[in-house]
Amino acid sequence: MKVLSVVGARPQLVKLAPVAEALTAAGARHVIVHTGQHYDADLSDVFFTGLGIPAPDVHLGVGSGSHGVQTGGVLAALDPVLAAERPDWVLVYGDTNSTLAGAVAAVKQHLPVAHLEAGLRSFNRRMPEEHNRVLTDHAADLLLAPTEEAVRHLAAEGLAERTELVGDVMVDVCLRVRDAALAERRVPRLPEGVAADRPYLLATLHRAENTDDPKRLAAIADALAALPLPVALLAHPRLLARAGEHGVELARGAVRVGRPLPYADLVAAVLGSAGVVTDSGGLQKEAYLLGRPCTTLRPETEWPETLEGGWNALVPDPQLLTAAAWAATAARPAPAAPRGAPYGDGRAAGRVARVLTERAAAGRD
Ligand code: UD1
């Protein structure tokens, strides 16, 4: 069986790591195509080296652009690659522009498409990721769902027959990296001015809804600056660019700004923190898996399981919260409520490899 993975953005590389390992273990031929959506070393190269992912076989070098330009660029650049490789499966990951372009390029060439992390929904039609998810799910032949909630969403859209519940491959990689970080007592690399042995909050912010609206971004920056604990803000390049354009200063009050971290350092930084403040889907789940309270700067989440027991709290409108309410939410202690295992047992990637192998064989019969 030949599987061609299309990846391009940081969270996809994290998911690729366990999948690449499982596909190799299953004896599959695995071709990795990097679209180039993320190109800074902080967002791309460090994940290949840090997580032991084989170097991409093909690099499309598409880079940044408007949604149409970026998605169209990947679509056009993939055409000759897919025509030459003719894989048994084109495997696309998550909800980025690279995901949608990979799915569309494949269906246009009548190649079977599998979507990893299928069925997530925010029901927020203004999010580019929501368009990408819905369109990819409806184009794909096989929907690899991470949770029972995702399975229900797919069934509600008439896609039950194409769906397989496999669990979440992020659990595989997160728990493995956590165990290594604990065993080696990894000290997180935090921005200068944040001490790893004193309580701190870990923050990230990159969603267009938060970064591109000057008033909303200013309100978030003010609120973080006034928090009662030091805030280690790991800044995505998009955040730095928009803050610069809007004249919003990030590094003030409680906030110290640093660069995005490689995965092992990120996991160590979450483990060392008193809590997480973020708009990232992956980090909400990592905080949950690692047992740290999370505050999510969004009106909704694709991972509602994290809300149970108060492990995750949504802040729908950061402009409406007083400084006291921000402090009470973001710096709250870890809840006593037990966490279940809604994201699976850490063996999802093996199931992905098995389902792809079985279905590829069935397709050839
Ligand atoms: C993308 C995904 C988002 C995912 C995120 C993870 C889409 C629509 N969004 O958002 O779902 O959560 O990746 O990080 O696909 N930039 C750099 N260097 C890079 C990459 C980007 O400086 O290596 C800057 C550019 O100014 C670029 C901006 O960041 O225009 C946004 O990058 P883009 O890939 O369009 O979206 P992300 O915000 O990273």
Coordinates of C-alpha atoms and ligand atoms in Angstrom, one line a residue:
M1 CA 0.0 0.0 0.0
K2 CA 1.2 3.5 -0.9
V3 CA 0.0 6.4 1.3
L4 CA 0.7 10.0 0.4
S5 CA 0.4 12.4 3.3
V6 CA -0.2 16.1 2.6
V7 CA 1.0 18.3 5.4
G8 CA 2.0 22.0 5.7
A9 CA 1.2 23.6 9.0
R10 CA 2.6 23.0 12.5
P11 CA -0.3 21.0 14.0
Q12 CA -0.3 18.7 11.0
L13 CA 3.4 17.8 11.6
V14 CA 2.6 16.8 15.2
K15 CA -0.1 14.5 13.9
L16 CA 2.1 13.2 11.2
A17 CA 4.8 11.9 13.6
P18 CA 2.8 9.0 15.1
V19 CA 1.1 8.2 11.7
A20 CA 4.4 8.1 9.9
E21 CA 5.8 5.7 12.5
A22 CA 2.7 3.5 12.4
L23 CA 2.6 3.4 8.5
T24 CA 6.3 2.3 8.4
A25 CA 5.6 -0.4 11.1
A26 CA 2.7 -1.6 8.9
G27 CA 5.0 -2.0 5.9
A28 CA 3.4 0.8 3.9
R29 CA 5.2 3.0 1.4
H30 CA 4.7 6.5 2.8
V31 CA 5.3 9.6 0.6
I32 CA 5.3 12.9 2.6
V33 CA 4.4 16.0 0.7
H34 CA 5.0 19.3 2.5
T35 CA 3.0 22.2 1.0
G36 CA 5.2 24.9 2.5
Q37 CA 2.2 26.6 4.2
H38 CA 4.5 27.0 7.2
Y39 CA 8.1 27.7 6.3
D40 CA 9.7 29.3 9.4
A41 CA 12.0 26.8 11.1
D42 CA 10.1 27.4 14.4
L43 CA 6.9 26.2 12.8
S44 CA 8.2 23.4 10.6
D45 CA 11.8 22.1 10.7
V46 CA 11.9 21.7 14.5
F47 CA 9.0 19.3 14.3
F48 CA 10.7 17.0 11.8
T49 CA 13.9 16.9 13.8
G50 CA 12.3 16.9 17.3
L51 CA 9.7 14.2 16.6
G52 CA 11.9 12.1 14.3
I53 CA 9.7 12.5 11.2
P54 CA 11.3 11.4 7.9
A55 CA 12.2 14.4 5.7
P56 CA 9.5 15.3 3.2
D57 CA 9.8 13.5 -0.1
V58 CA 8.4 16.5 -2.0
H59 CA 8.3 20.2 -1.0
L60 CA 5.8 22.4 -2.8
G61 CA 7.1 25.7 -1.3
V62 CA 3.7 27.4 -1.6
G63 CA 4.2 29.8 1.4
S64 CA 1.8 32.4 2.7
G65 CA -1.0 34.3 0.9
S66 CA -4.7 35.0 1.0
H67 CA -6.9 31.9 1.6
G68 CA -7.7 31.6 -2.1
V69 CA -4.1 32.1 -3.3
Q70 CA -2.7 29.7 -0.7
T71 CA -5.3 27.0 -1.2
G72 CA -5.1 27.4 -5.0
G73 CA -1.4 27.3 -4.9
V74 CA -1.3 24.0 -3.1
L75 CA -4.0 22.6 -5.4
A76 CA -2.1 23.4 -8.6
A77 CA 1.3 22.3 -7.2
L78 CA -0.1 18.9 -6.1
D79 CA -1.5 18.0 -9.5
P80 CA 1.7 16.7 -11.1
V81 CA 2.8 15.0 -7.8
L82 CA -0.4 13.0 -7.4
A83 CA -0.4 12.1 -11.1
A84 CA 3.2 10.7 -10.8
E85 CA 2.7 8.9 -7.4
R86 CA -0.9 7.5 -7.9
P87 CA -1.1 6.4 -4.2
D88 CA -3.7 4.1 -2.8
W89 CA -4.6 6.8 -0.3
V90 CA -4.1 10.5 -0.1
L91 CA -4.1 11.3 3.6
V92 CA -5.0 14.8 4.7
Y93 CA -4.9 16.1 8.3
G94 CA -7.0 18.5 10.3
D95 CA -8.5 21.7 9.0
T96 CA -5.9 24.0 7.3
N97 CA -5.9 25.4 3.8
S98 CA -3.4 22.6 2.9
T99 CA -6.0 20.0 4.1
L100 CA -8.7 21.3 1.8
A101 CA -6.3 21.7 -1.2
G102 CA -5.0 18.1 -0.7
A103 CA -8.5 16.7 -0.6
V104 CA -9.7 18.6 -3.7
A105 CA -6.6 17.8 -5.7
A106 CA -7.0 14.1 -4.9
V107 CA -10.7 13.8 -5.8
K108 CA -10.1 15.6 -9.1
Q109 CA -7.8 12.7 -10.0
H110 CA -10.1 10.0 -8.7
L111 CA -7.7 9.1 -5.9
P112 CA -9.1 7.8 -2.6
V113 CA -8.9 10.4 0.1
A114 CA -8.8 9.8 3.9
H115 CA -9.3 12.6 6.3
L116 CA -7.6 12.3 9.7
E117 CA -9.4 14.3 12.4
A118 CA -12.7 14.2 10.6
G119 CA -16.0 15.3 12.0
L120 CA -14.9 18.2 14.2
R121 CA -17.3 21.2 14.1
S122 CA -17.3 24.6 15.6
F123 CA -20.5 25.5 13.7
N124 CA -18.9 29.0 13.3
R125 CA -19.2 29.6 9.6
R126 CA -16.8 32.6 9.8
M127 CA -13.8 30.4 10.7
P128 CA -11.6 29.4 7.7
E129 CA -11.0 26.1 9.5
E130 CA -14.7 25.3 9.6
H131 CA -15.0 25.7 5.8
N132 CA -11.9 23.5 5.4
R133 CA -13.3 20.8 7.7
V134 CA -16.8 20.6 6.2
L135 CA -15.6 20.7 2.6
T136 CA -12.9 18.1 3.2
D137 CA -15.2 15.7 5.1
H138 CA -17.7 15.8 2.2
A139 CA -15.0 15.2 -0.4
A140 CA -13.2 12.4 1.4
D141 CA -13.9 8.6 1.0
L142 CA -12.8 7.7 4.5
L143 CA -13.4 9.8 7.6
L144 CA -11.1 8.9 10.5
A145 CA -12.8 10.4 13.5
P146 CA -11.0 11.2 16.8
T147 CA -14.1 11.2 19.1
E148 CA -17.6 9.9 19.5
E149 CA -18.9 13.5 19.2
A150 CA -17.1 13.8 15.8
V151 CA -18.8 10.5 14.7
R152 CA -22.2 12.0 15.6
H153 CA -21.5 15.1 13.6
L154 CA -20.6 13.0 10.5
A155 CA -23.7 10.8 10.9
A156 CA -25.9 14.0 11.1
E157 CA -24.4 15.0 7.8
G158 CA -25.2 11.7 6.1
L159 CA -21.5 10.5 6.3
A160 CA -21.8 7.6 8.7
E161 CA -20.9 4.9 6.2
R162 CA -17.5 6.5 5.4
T163 CA -16.7 7.0 9.1
E164 CA -14.3 5.0 11.4
L165 CA -13.7 6.0 15.0
V166 CA -9.9 5.6 15.5
G167 CA -9.2 8.0 18.4
D168 CA -7.0 11.0 18.4
V169 CA -3.4 10.6 17.2
M170 CA -2.4 13.7 19.2
V171 CA -2.8 11.6 22.4
D172 CA -0.3 9.1 21.0
V173 CA 2.4 11.7 20.6
C174 CA 1.5 13.9 23.6
L175 CA 1.7 11.1 26.1
R176 CA 4.9 9.7 24.7
V177 CA 6.6 13.1 24.8
R178 CA 5.2 13.7 28.3
D179 CA 6.7 10.5 29.6
A180 CA 10.1 11.4 28.1
A181 CA 9.9 15.0 29.5
L182 CA 9.1 13.6 33.0
A183 CA 11.8 11.0 32.8
E184 CA 14.5 13.4 31.8
R185 CA 13.2 16.2 34.1
R186 CA 13.1 18.6 31.1
V187 CA 13.2 22.2 32.2
P188 CA 11.0 24.3 29.9
R189 CA 12.6 27.0 27.8
L190 CA 10.5 30.0 28.7
P191 CA 10.8 33.6 27.6
E192 CA 13.3 35.6 29.5
G193 CA 11.8 36.9 32.7
V194 CA 9.6 33.9 33.4
A195 CA 11.1 31.5 36.0
A196 CA 10.4 27.8 35.4
D197 CA 10.3 27.0 39.1
R198 CA 7.7 29.7 40.0
P199 CA 4.0 29.6 39.0
Y200 CA 3.3 31.0 35.5
L201 CA 0.7 30.8 32.8
L202 CA 1.5 29.7 29.3
A203 CA -0.3 31.6 26.5
T204 CA -0.6 31.4 22.7
L205 CA -2.7 33.4 20.3
H206 CA -2.9 33.0 16.5
R207 CA -6.5 32.7 15.2
A208 CA -7.5 35.4 12.7
E209 CA -10.7 36.1 14.8
N210 CA -8.4 37.3 17.6
T211 CA -5.3 38.7 15.9
D212 CA -6.9 40.6 13.0
D213 CA -9.5 42.7 14.9
P214 CA -7.5 45.5 16.5
K215 CA -10.0 46.2 19.3
R216 CA -10.2 42.5 20.3
L217 CA -6.5 42.0 20.1
A218 CA -5.9 45.1 22.3
A219 CA -8.4 43.9 24.8
I220 CA -6.7 40.5 25.0
A221 CA -3.2 42.1 25.3
D222 CA -4.5 44.4 28.1
A223 CA -6.1 41.4 30.0
L224 CA -3.0 39.3 29.7
A225 CA -0.8 42.1 31.0
A226 CA -3.0 42.5 34.1
L227 CA -3.0 38.8 35.1
P228 CA -1.7 38.1 38.6
L229 CA 0.9 35.5 37.4
P230 CA 3.7 35.9 34.9
V231 CA 2.5 35.0 31.4
A232 CA 4.9 33.2 28.9
L233 CA 3.4 34.2 25.6
L234 CA 4.8 32.0 22.8
A235 CA 4.1 34.3 19.8
H236 CA 3.1 32.9 16.4
P237 CA 4.5 35.1 13.5
R238 CA 1.0 36.1 12.6
L239 CA 0.4 37.5 16.1
L240 CA 3.6 39.5 16.0
A241 CA 2.8 40.8 12.5
R242 CA -0.8 41.9 13.4
A243 CA 0.2 43.4 16.7
G244 CA 2.8 45.4 14.9
E245 CA 0.3 46.6 12.3
H246 CA -2.3 47.5 14.9
G247 CA 0.2 49.2 17.2
V248 CA -0.7 46.8 20.1
E249 CA 2.2 46.2 22.5
L250 CA 2.3 42.7 23.8
A251 CA 5.3 42.7 26.1
R252 CA 4.1 44.6 29.1
G253 CA 2.8 44.0 32.6
A254 CA 2.8 40.3 33.4
V255 CA 3.5 39.3 29.7
R256 CA 6.9 38.1 28.5
V257 CA 7.1 37.3 24.8
G258 CA 9.0 34.3 23.4
R259 CA 9.1 32.3 20.2
P260 CA 7.0 29.2 19.4
L261 CA 8.6 26.1 21.0
P262 CA 9.5 22.7 19.6
Y263 CA 7.0 20.0 20.7
A264 CA 9.0 18.5 23.6
D265 CA 9.6 22.0 25.0
L266 CA 6.0 22.9 24.6
V267 CA 4.9 19.8 26.5
A268 CA 7.4 20.6 29.3
A269 CA 6.2 24.2 29.4
V270 CA 2.6 23.0 29.8
L271 CA 3.6 20.6 32.5
G272 CA 5.5 23.3 34.4
S273 CA 2.7 25.8 34.1
A274 CA -0.2 26.7 36.5
G275 CA -2.5 26.9 33.5
V276 CA -2.8 27.7 29.8
V277 CA -4.5 30.6 27.9
T278 CA -4.9 30.0 24.2
D279 CA -7.0 30.0 21.1
S280 CA -5.3 26.8 19.7
G281 CA -7.3 23.6 19.3
G282 CA -4.3 21.4 19.9
L283 CA -3.1 23.3 23.0
Q284 CA -6.6 23.0 24.6
K285 CA -6.3 19.3 24.3
E286 CA -2.7 19.1 25.4
A287 CA -3.6 21.1 28.6
Y288 CA -6.4 18.6 29.2
L289 CA -4.2 15.5 28.6
L290 CA -1.5 17.0 30.8
G291 CA -3.9 18.0 33.6
R292 CA -3.5 21.8 33.5
P293 CA -6.6 24.2 33.5
C294 CA -7.1 25.9 30.1
T295 CA -8.8 29.2 29.2
T296 CA -9.8 29.4 25.6
L297 CA -10.2 32.8 23.9
R298 CA -13.0 31.7 21.6
P299 CA -16.8 31.5 21.7
E300 CA -16.8 27.8 21.0
T301 CA -14.5 24.8 20.9
E302 CA -14.3 21.8 18.6
W303 CA -13.1 19.8 21.6
P304 CA -16.2 20.2 24.0
E305 CA -15.0 17.2 26.0
T306 CA -12.4 19.4 27.6
L307 CA -15.1 21.7 29.1
E308 CA -16.3 18.9 31.4
G309 CA -15.4 19.3 35.0
G310 CA -14.1 22.8 34.3
W311 CA -10.8 21.8 32.8
N312 CA -11.4 24.2 29.9
A313 CA -13.3 27.5 30.1
L314 CA -14.4 29.6 27.1
V315 CA -14.0 33.3 27.0
P316 CA -16.5 34.3 24.2
D317 CA -15.8 38.0 24.3
P318 CA -12.5 39.1 25.9
Q319 CA -13.7 42.7 25.7
L320 CA -16.5 42.1 28.2
L321 CA -14.5 40.6 31.0
T322 CA -13.2 42.7 34.0
A323 CA -9.6 42.3 35.1
A324 CA -11.0 40.5 38.2
A325 CA -13.0 38.1 36.1
W326 CA -10.0 37.4 33.8
A327 CA -7.8 36.7 36.9
A328 CA -10.5 34.4 38.4
T329 CA -10.7 32.4 35.1
A330 CA -7.2 32.3 33.7
A331 CA -5.4 31.8 37.1
R332 CA -8.0 29.4 38.6
P333 CA -6.6 26.3 40.2
A334 CA -6.8 22.9 38.5
P335 CA -10.3 21.4 39.1
A336 CA -10.7 18.4 41.3
A337 CA -13.0 16.7 38.7
P338 CA -11.5 13.5 37.1
R339 CA -10.7 13.6 33.4
G340 CA -11.9 10.7 31.3
A341 CA -10.3 9.4 28.1
P342 CA -12.5 10.9 25.5
Y343 CA -9.6 11.2 23.0
G344 CA -8.7 7.5 23.1
D345 CA -5.9 5.3 24.5
G346 CA -2.8 6.7 22.8
R347 CA -2.9 4.0 20.1
A348 CA -4.9 5.8 17.4
A349 CA -2.1 5.9 14.8
G350 CA -1.9 2.1 14.7
R351 CA -5.7 2.0 14.1
V352 CA -5.3 4.5 11.2
A353 CA -2.6 2.3 9.6
R354 CA -4.8 -0.8 10.0
V355 CA -8.0 0.8 8.6
L356 CA -6.1 2.2 5.6
T357 CA -4.5 -1.2 4.9
E358 CA -7.8 -3.1 5.2
R359 CA -9.7 -0.7 3.0
A360 CA -6.9 -0.5 0.4
A361 CA -6.9 -4.3 0.1
A362 CA -10.8 -4.3 -0.1
G363 CA -10.6 -1.7 -2.9
R364 CA -8.3 -3.9 -4.9
D365 CA -10.5 -7.1 -4.6
Ligands
UD1_1 C1 -2.8 28.0 10.0 C2 -4.1 27.3 9.9 C3 -4.7 27.1 11.3 C4 -3.8 26.4 12.2 C5 -2.4 27.2 12.2 C6 -1.4 26.5 13.1 C7 -5.4 27.8 7.9 C8 -6.6 28.6 7.4 N1 -5.1 28.1 9.2 O1 -3.0 29.3 10.5 O2 -5.9 26.3 11.2 O3 -4.3 26.4 13.5 O4 -2.0 27.2 10.9 O5 -0.3 27.4 13.3 O6 -4.9 27.0 7.2 N2 3.7 33.1 8.7 C9 5.1 33.2 8.9 N3 5.9 32.1 8.8 C10 5.3 30.9 8.6 C11 4.0 30.7 8.4 C12 3.2 31.9 8.5 O7 5.6 34.3 9.2 O8 6.1 29.9 8.5 C13 2.9 34.3 8.9 C14 2.6 35.0 7.5 O9 2.5 36.3 7.8 C15 1.2 34.4 7.2 C16 0.6 34.3 8.6 O10 1.6 33.9 9.4 O11 0.5 35.2 6.3 C17 -0.5 33.3 8.6 O12 -0.1 32.0 8.2 P1 -1.1 30.9 7.6 O13 -0.4 29.7 7.2 O14 -2.0 31.6 6.5 O15 -2.1 30.7 8.7 P2 -1.9 30.4 10.3 O16 -2.4 31.6 11.0 O17 -0.5 29.9 10.6

